[in-house]
mmCIF file with all atom_site columns, C-alpha atoms in Angstrom:
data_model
loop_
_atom_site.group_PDB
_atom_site.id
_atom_site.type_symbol
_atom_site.label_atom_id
_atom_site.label_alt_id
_atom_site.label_comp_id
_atom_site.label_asym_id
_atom_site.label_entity_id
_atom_site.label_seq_id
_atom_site.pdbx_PDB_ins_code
_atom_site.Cartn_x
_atom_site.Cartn_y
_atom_site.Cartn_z
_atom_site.occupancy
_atom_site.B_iso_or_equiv
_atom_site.pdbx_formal_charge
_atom_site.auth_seq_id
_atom_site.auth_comp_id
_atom_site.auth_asym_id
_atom_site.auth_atom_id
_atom_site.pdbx_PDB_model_num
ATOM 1   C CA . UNK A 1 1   ? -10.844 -8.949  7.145  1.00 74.00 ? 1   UNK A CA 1
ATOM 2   C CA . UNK A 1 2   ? -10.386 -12.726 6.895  1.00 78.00 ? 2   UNK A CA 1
ATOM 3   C CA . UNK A 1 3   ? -12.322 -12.246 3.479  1.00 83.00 ? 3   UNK A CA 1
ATOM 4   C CA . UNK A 1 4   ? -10.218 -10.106 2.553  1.00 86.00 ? 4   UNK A CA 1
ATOM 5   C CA . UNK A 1 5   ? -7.028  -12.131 3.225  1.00 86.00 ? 5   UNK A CA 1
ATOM 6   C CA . UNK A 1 6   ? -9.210  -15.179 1.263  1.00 87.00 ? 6   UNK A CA 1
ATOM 7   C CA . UNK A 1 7   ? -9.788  -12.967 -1.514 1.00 89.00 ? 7   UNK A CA 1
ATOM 8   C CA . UNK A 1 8   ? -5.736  -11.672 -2.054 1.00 91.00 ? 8   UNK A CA 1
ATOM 9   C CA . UNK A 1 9   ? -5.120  -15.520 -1.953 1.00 90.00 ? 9   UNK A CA 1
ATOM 10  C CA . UNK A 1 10  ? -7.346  -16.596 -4.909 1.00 93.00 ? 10  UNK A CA 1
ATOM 11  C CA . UNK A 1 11  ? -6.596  -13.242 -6.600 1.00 95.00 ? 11  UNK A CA 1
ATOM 12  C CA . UNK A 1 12  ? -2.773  -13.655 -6.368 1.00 94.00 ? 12  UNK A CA 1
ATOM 13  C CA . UNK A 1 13  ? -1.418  -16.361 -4.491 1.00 93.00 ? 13  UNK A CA 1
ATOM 14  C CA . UNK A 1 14  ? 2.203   -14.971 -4.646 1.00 94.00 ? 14  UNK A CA 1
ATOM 15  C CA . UNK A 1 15  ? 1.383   -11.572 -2.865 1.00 93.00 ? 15  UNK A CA 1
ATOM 16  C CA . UNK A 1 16  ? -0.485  -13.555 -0.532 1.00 91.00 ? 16  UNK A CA 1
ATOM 17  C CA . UNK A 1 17  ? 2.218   -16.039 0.561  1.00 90.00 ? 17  UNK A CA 1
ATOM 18  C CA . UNK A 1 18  ? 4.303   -12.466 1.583  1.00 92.00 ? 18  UNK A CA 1
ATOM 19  C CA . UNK A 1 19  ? 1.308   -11.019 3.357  1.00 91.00 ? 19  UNK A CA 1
ATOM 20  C CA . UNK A 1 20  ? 1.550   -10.732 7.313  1.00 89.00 ? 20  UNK A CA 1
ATOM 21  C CA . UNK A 1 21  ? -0.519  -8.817  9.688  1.00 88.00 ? 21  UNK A CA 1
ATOM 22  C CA . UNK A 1 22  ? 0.760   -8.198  13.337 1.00 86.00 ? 22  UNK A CA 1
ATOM 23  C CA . UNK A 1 23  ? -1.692  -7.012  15.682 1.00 85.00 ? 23  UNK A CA 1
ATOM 24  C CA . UNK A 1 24  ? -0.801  -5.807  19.059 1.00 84.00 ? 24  UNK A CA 1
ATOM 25  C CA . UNK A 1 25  ? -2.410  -5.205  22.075 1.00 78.00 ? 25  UNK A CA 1
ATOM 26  C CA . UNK A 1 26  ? -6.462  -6.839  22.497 1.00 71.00 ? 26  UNK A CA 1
ATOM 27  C CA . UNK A 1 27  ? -8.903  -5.672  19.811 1.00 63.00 ? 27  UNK A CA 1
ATOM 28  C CA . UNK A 1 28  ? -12.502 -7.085  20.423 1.00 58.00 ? 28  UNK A CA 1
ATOM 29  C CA . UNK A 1 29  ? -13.659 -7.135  17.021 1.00 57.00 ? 29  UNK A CA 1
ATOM 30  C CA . UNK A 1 30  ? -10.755 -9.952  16.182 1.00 60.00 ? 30  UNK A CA 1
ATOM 31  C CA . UNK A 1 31  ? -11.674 -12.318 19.308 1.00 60.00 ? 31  UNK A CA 1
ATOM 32  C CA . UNK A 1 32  ? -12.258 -15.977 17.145 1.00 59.00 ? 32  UNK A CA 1
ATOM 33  C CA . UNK A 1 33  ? -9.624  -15.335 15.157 1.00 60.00 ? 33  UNK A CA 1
ATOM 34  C CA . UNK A 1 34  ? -6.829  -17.109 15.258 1.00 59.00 ? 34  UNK A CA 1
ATOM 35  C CA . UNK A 1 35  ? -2.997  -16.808 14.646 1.00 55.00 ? 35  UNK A CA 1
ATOM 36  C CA . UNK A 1 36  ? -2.046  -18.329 11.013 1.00 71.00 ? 36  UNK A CA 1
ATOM 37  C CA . UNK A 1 37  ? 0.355   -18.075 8.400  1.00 79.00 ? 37  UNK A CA 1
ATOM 38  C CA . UNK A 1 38  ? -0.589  -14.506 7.679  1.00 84.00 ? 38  UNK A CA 1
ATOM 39  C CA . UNK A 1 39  ? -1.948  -13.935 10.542 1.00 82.00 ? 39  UNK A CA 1
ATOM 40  C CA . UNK A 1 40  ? -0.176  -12.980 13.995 1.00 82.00 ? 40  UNK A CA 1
ATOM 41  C CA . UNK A 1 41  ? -0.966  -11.663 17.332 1.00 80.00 ? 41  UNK A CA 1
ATOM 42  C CA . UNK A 1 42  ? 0.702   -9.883  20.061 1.00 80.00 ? 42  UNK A CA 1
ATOM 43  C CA . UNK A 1 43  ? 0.128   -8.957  23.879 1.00 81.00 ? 43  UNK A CA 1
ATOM 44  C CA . UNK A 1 44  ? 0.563   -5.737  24.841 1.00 85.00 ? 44  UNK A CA 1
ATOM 45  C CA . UNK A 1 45  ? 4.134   -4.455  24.348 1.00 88.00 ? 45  UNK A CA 1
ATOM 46  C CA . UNK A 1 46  ? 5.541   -1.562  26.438 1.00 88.00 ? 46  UNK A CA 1
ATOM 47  C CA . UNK A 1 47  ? 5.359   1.859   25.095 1.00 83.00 ? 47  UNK A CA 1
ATOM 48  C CA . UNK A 1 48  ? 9.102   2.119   24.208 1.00 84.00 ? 48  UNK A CA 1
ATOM 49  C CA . UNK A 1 49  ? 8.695   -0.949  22.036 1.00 89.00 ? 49  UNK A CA 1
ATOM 50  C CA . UNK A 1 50  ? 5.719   0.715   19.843 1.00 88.00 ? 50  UNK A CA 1
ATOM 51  C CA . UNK A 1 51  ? 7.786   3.379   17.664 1.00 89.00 ? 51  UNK A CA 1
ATOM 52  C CA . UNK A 1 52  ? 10.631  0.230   17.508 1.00 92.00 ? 52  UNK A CA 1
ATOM 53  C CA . UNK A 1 53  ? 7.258   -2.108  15.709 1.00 92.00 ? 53  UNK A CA 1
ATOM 54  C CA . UNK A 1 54  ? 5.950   0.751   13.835 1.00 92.00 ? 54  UNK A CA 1
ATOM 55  C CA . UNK A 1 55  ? 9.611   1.315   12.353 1.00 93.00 ? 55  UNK A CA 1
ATOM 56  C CA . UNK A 1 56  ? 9.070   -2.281  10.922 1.00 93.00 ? 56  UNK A CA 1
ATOM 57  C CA . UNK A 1 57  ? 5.812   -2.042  9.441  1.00 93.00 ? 57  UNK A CA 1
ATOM 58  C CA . UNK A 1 58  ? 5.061   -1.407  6.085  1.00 94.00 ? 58  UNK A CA 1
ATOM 59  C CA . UNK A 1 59  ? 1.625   0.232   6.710  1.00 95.00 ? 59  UNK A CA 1
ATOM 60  C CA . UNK A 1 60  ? -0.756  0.736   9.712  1.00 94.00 ? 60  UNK A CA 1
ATOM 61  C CA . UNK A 1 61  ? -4.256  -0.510  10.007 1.00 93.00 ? 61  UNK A CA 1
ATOM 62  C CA . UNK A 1 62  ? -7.262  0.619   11.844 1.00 92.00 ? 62  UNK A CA 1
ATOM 63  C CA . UNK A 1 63  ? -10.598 -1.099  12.451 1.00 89.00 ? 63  UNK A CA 1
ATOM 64  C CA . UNK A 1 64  ? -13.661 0.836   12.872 1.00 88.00 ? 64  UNK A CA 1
ATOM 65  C CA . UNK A 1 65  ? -16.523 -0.534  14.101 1.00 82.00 ? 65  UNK A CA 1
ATOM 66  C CA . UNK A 1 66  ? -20.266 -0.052  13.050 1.00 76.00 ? 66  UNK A CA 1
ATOM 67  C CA . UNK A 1 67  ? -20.550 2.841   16.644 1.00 77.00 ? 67  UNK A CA 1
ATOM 68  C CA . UNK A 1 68  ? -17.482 4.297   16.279 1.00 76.00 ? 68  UNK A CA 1
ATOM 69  C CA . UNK A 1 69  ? -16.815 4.767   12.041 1.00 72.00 ? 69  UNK A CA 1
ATOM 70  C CA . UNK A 1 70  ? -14.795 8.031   12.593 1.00 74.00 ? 70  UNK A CA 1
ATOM 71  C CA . UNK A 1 71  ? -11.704 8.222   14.408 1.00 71.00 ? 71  UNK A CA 1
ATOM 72  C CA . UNK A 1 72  ? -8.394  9.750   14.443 1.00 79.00 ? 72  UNK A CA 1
ATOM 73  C CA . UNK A 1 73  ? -6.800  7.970   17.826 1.00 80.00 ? 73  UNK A CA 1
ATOM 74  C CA . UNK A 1 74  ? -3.416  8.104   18.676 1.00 82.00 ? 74  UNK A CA 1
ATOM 75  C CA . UNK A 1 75  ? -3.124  5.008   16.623 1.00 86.00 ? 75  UNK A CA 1
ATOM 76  C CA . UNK A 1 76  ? -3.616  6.676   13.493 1.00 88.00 ? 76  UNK A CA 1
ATOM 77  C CA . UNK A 1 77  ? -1.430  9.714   14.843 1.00 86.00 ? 77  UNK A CA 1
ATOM 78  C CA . UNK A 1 78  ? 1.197   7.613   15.530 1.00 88.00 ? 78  UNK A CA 1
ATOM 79  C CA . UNK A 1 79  ? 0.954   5.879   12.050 1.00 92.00 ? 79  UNK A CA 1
ATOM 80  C CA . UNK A 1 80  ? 1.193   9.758   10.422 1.00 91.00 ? 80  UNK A CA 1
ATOM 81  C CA . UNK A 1 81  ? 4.003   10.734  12.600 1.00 88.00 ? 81  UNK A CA 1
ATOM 82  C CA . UNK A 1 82  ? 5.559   7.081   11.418 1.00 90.00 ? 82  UNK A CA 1
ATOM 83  C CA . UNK A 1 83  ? 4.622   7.972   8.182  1.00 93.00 ? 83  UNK A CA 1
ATOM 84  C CA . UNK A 1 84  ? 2.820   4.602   7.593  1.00 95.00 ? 84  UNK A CA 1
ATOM 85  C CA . UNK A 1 85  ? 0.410   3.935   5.018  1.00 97.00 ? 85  UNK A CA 1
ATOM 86  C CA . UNK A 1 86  ? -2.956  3.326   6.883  1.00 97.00 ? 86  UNK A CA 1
ATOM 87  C CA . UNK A 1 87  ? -5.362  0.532   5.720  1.00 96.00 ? 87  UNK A CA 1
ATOM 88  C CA . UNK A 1 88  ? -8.937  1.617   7.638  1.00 95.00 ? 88  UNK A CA 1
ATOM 89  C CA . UNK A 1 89  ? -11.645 -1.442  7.587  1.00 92.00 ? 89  UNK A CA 1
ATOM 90  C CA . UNK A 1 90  ? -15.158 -0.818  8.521  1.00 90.00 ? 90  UNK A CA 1
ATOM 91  C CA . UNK A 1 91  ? -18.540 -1.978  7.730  1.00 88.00 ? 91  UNK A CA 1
ATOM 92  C CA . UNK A 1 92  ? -19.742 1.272   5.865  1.00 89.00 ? 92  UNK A CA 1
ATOM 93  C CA . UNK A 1 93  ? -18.178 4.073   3.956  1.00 90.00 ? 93  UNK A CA 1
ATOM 94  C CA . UNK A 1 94  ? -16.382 6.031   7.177  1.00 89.00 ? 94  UNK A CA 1
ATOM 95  C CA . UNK A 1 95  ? -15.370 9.540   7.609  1.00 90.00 ? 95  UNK A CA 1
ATOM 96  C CA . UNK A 1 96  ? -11.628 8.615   8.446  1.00 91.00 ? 96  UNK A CA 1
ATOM 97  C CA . UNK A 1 97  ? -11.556 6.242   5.776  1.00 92.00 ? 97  UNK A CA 1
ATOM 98  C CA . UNK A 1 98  ? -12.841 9.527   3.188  1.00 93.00 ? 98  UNK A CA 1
ATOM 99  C CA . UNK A 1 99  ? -9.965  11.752  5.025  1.00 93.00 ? 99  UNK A CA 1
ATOM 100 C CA . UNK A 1 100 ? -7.241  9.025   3.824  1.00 95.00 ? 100 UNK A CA 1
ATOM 101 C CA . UNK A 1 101 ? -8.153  8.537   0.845  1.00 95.00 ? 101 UNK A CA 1
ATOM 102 C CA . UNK A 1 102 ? -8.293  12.498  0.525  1.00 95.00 ? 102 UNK A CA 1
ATOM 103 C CA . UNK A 1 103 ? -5.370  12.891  1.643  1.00 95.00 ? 103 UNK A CA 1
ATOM 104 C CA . UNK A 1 104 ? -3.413  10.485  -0.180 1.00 96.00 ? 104 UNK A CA 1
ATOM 105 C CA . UNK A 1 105 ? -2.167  8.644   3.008  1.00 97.00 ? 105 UNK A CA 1
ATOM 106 C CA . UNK A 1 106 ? -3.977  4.699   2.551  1.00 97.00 ? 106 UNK A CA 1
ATOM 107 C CA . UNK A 1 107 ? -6.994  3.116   1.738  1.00 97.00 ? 107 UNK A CA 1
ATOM 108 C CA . UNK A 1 108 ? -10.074 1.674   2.660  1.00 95.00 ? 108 UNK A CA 1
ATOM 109 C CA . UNK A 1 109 ? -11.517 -1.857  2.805  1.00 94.00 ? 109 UNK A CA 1
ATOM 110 C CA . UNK A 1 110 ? -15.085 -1.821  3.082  1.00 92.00 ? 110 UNK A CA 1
ATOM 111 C CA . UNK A 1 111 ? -16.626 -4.976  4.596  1.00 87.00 ? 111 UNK A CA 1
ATOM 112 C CA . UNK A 1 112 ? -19.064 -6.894  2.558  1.00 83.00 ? 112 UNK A CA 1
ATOM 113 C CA . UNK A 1 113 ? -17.923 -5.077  -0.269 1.00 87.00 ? 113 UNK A CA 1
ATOM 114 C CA . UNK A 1 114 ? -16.360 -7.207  -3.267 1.00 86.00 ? 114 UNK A CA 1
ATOM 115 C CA . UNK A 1 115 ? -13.035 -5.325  -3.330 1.00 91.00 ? 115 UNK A CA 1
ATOM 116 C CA . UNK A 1 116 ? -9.922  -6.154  -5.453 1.00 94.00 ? 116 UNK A CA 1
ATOM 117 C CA . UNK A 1 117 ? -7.669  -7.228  -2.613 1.00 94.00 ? 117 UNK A CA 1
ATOM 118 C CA . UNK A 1 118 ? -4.831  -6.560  -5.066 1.00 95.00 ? 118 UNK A CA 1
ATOM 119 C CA . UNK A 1 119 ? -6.064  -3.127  -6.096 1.00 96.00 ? 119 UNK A CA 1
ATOM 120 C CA . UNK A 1 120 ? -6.081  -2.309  -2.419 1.00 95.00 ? 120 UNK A CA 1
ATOM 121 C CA . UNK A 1 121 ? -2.710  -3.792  -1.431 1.00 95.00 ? 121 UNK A CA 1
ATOM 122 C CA . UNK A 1 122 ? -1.335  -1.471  -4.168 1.00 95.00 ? 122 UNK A CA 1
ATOM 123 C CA . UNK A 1 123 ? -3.062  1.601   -3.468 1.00 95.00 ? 123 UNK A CA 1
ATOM 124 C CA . UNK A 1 124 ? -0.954  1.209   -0.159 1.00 95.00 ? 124 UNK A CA 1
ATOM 125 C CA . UNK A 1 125 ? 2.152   0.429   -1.900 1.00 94.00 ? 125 UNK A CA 1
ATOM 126 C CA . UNK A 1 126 ? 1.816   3.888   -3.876 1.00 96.00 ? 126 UNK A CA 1
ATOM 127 C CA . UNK A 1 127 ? 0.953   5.682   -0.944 1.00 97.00 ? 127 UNK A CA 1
ATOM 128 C CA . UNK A 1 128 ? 3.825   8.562   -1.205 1.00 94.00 ? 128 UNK A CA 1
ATOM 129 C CA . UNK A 1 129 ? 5.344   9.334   2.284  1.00 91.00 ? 129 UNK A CA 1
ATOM 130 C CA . UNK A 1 130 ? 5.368   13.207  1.501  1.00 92.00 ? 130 UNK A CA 1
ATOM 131 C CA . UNK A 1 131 ? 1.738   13.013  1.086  1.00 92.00 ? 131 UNK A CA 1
ATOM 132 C CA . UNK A 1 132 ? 2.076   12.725  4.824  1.00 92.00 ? 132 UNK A CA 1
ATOM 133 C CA . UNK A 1 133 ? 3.523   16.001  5.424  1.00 90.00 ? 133 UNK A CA 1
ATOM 134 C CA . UNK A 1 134 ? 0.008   18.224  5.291  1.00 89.00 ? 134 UNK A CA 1
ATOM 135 C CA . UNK A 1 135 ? -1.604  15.406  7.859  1.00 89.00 ? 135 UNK A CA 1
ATOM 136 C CA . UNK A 1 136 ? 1.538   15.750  10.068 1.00 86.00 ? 136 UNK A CA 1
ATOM 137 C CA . UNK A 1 137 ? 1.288   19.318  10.170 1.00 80.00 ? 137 UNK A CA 1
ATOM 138 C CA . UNK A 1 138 ? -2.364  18.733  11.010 1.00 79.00 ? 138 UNK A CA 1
ATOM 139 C CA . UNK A 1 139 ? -1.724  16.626  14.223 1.00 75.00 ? 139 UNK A CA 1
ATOM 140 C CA . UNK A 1 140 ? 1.267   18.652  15.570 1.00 76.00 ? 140 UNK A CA 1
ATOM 141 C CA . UNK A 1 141 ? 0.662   21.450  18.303 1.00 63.00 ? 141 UNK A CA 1
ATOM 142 C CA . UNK A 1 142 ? 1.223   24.510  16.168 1.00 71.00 ? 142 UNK A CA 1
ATOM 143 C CA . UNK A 1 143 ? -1.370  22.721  13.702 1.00 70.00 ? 143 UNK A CA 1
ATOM 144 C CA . UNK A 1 144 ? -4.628  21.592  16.075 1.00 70.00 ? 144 UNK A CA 1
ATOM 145 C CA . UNK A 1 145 ? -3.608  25.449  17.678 1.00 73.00 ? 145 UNK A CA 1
ATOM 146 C CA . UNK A 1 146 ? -4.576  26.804  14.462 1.00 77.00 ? 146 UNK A CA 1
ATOM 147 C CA . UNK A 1 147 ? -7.462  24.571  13.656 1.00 74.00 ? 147 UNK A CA 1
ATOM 148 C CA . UNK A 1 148 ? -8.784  25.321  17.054 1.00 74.00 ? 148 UNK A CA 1
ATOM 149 C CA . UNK A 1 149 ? -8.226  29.495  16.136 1.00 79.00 ? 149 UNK A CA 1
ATOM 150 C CA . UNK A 1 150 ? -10.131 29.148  13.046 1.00 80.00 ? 150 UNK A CA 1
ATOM 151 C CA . UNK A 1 151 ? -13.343 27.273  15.481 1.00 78.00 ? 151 UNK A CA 1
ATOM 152 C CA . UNK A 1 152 ? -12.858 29.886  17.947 1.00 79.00 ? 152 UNK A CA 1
ATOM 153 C CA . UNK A 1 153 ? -13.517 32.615  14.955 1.00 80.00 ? 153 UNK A CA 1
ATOM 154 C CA . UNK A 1 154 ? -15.804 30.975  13.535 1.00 77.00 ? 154 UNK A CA 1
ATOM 155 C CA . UNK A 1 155 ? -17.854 30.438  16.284 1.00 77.00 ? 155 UNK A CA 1
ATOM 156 C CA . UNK A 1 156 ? -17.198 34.389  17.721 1.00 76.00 ? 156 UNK A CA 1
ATOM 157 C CA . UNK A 1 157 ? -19.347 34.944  14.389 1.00 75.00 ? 157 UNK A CA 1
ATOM 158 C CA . UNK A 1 158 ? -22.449 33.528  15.805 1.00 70.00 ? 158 UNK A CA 1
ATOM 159 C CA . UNK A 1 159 ? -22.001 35.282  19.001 1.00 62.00 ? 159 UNK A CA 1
ATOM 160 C CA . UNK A 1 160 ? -25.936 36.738  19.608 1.00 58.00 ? 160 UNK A CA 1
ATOM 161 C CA . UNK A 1 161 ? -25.796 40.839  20.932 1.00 57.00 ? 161 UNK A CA 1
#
């Protein structure tokens, strides 16, 4: 990530002077790094505060780690139902990372990989919020009730006599 925050600057030193990432809460994978000018961290806020921070935000991030490449936590619910754009770092080409990009909803910064930070910092700023609505529908009740229909049939087809 800090590579990646290196590379915007020496690609385009404008963009980078209005870059700032907030993270809240503890994240392992960030202990060493420290606050700086683009840079910020935050204790754990109370629930009520998160929708209040997430109104604020101009996208959502999530980092995966080299065990766990596919998720869909409430994190990244909470960034669809916010309608955020969602930035997902990992070390490999991930699952979740795919599914955004599919679905039109963020992008993906692959570790190690020689990125444009630019490229990627506007793939989130053209990130349409009504691309959202299919991935909302998705997460809601009504939606995983479906999903979890169409499992139920599909596995009542390999029922054995």
């Amino acid at each position: 990530l800090l590579d990646f925050v290196d590379r915007l600057y020496q690609e385009d030193k404008e963009l980078h002077s209005r870059l700032r990432i907030k993270f809240i809460g503890t994240n392992k994978v960030l202990e060493g790094v420290t606050d700086n000018k683009v840079i910020q961290y935050l204790d754990r806020i109370p629930m009520k505060r998160v929708s209040d921070e997430l109104n604020k935000a101009n996208a959502g991030m999530i980092i995966l780690t080299s065990d766990i490449n596919y998720s869909f936590s409430t994190k990244f619910v909470e960034y669809v139902a916010h309608k955020l754009p969602i930035l997902v770092v990992s070390e490999r080409v991930s699952p979740t990372g795919l599914f955004v990009k599919k679905k039109g909803i963020g992008a993906t910064i692959i570790l190690n990989e020689n990125q444009s930070a630019v490229d990627i910092i506007n793939e989130l700023s053209n990130v349409e919020r009504s691309s959202f609505d299919e991935v909302s529908n998705m997460f809601n009740v009504v939606g995983l009730t479906k999903q979890l229909q169409v499992v139920i049939k599909d596995l009542e087809e390999f029922k054995t006599p």
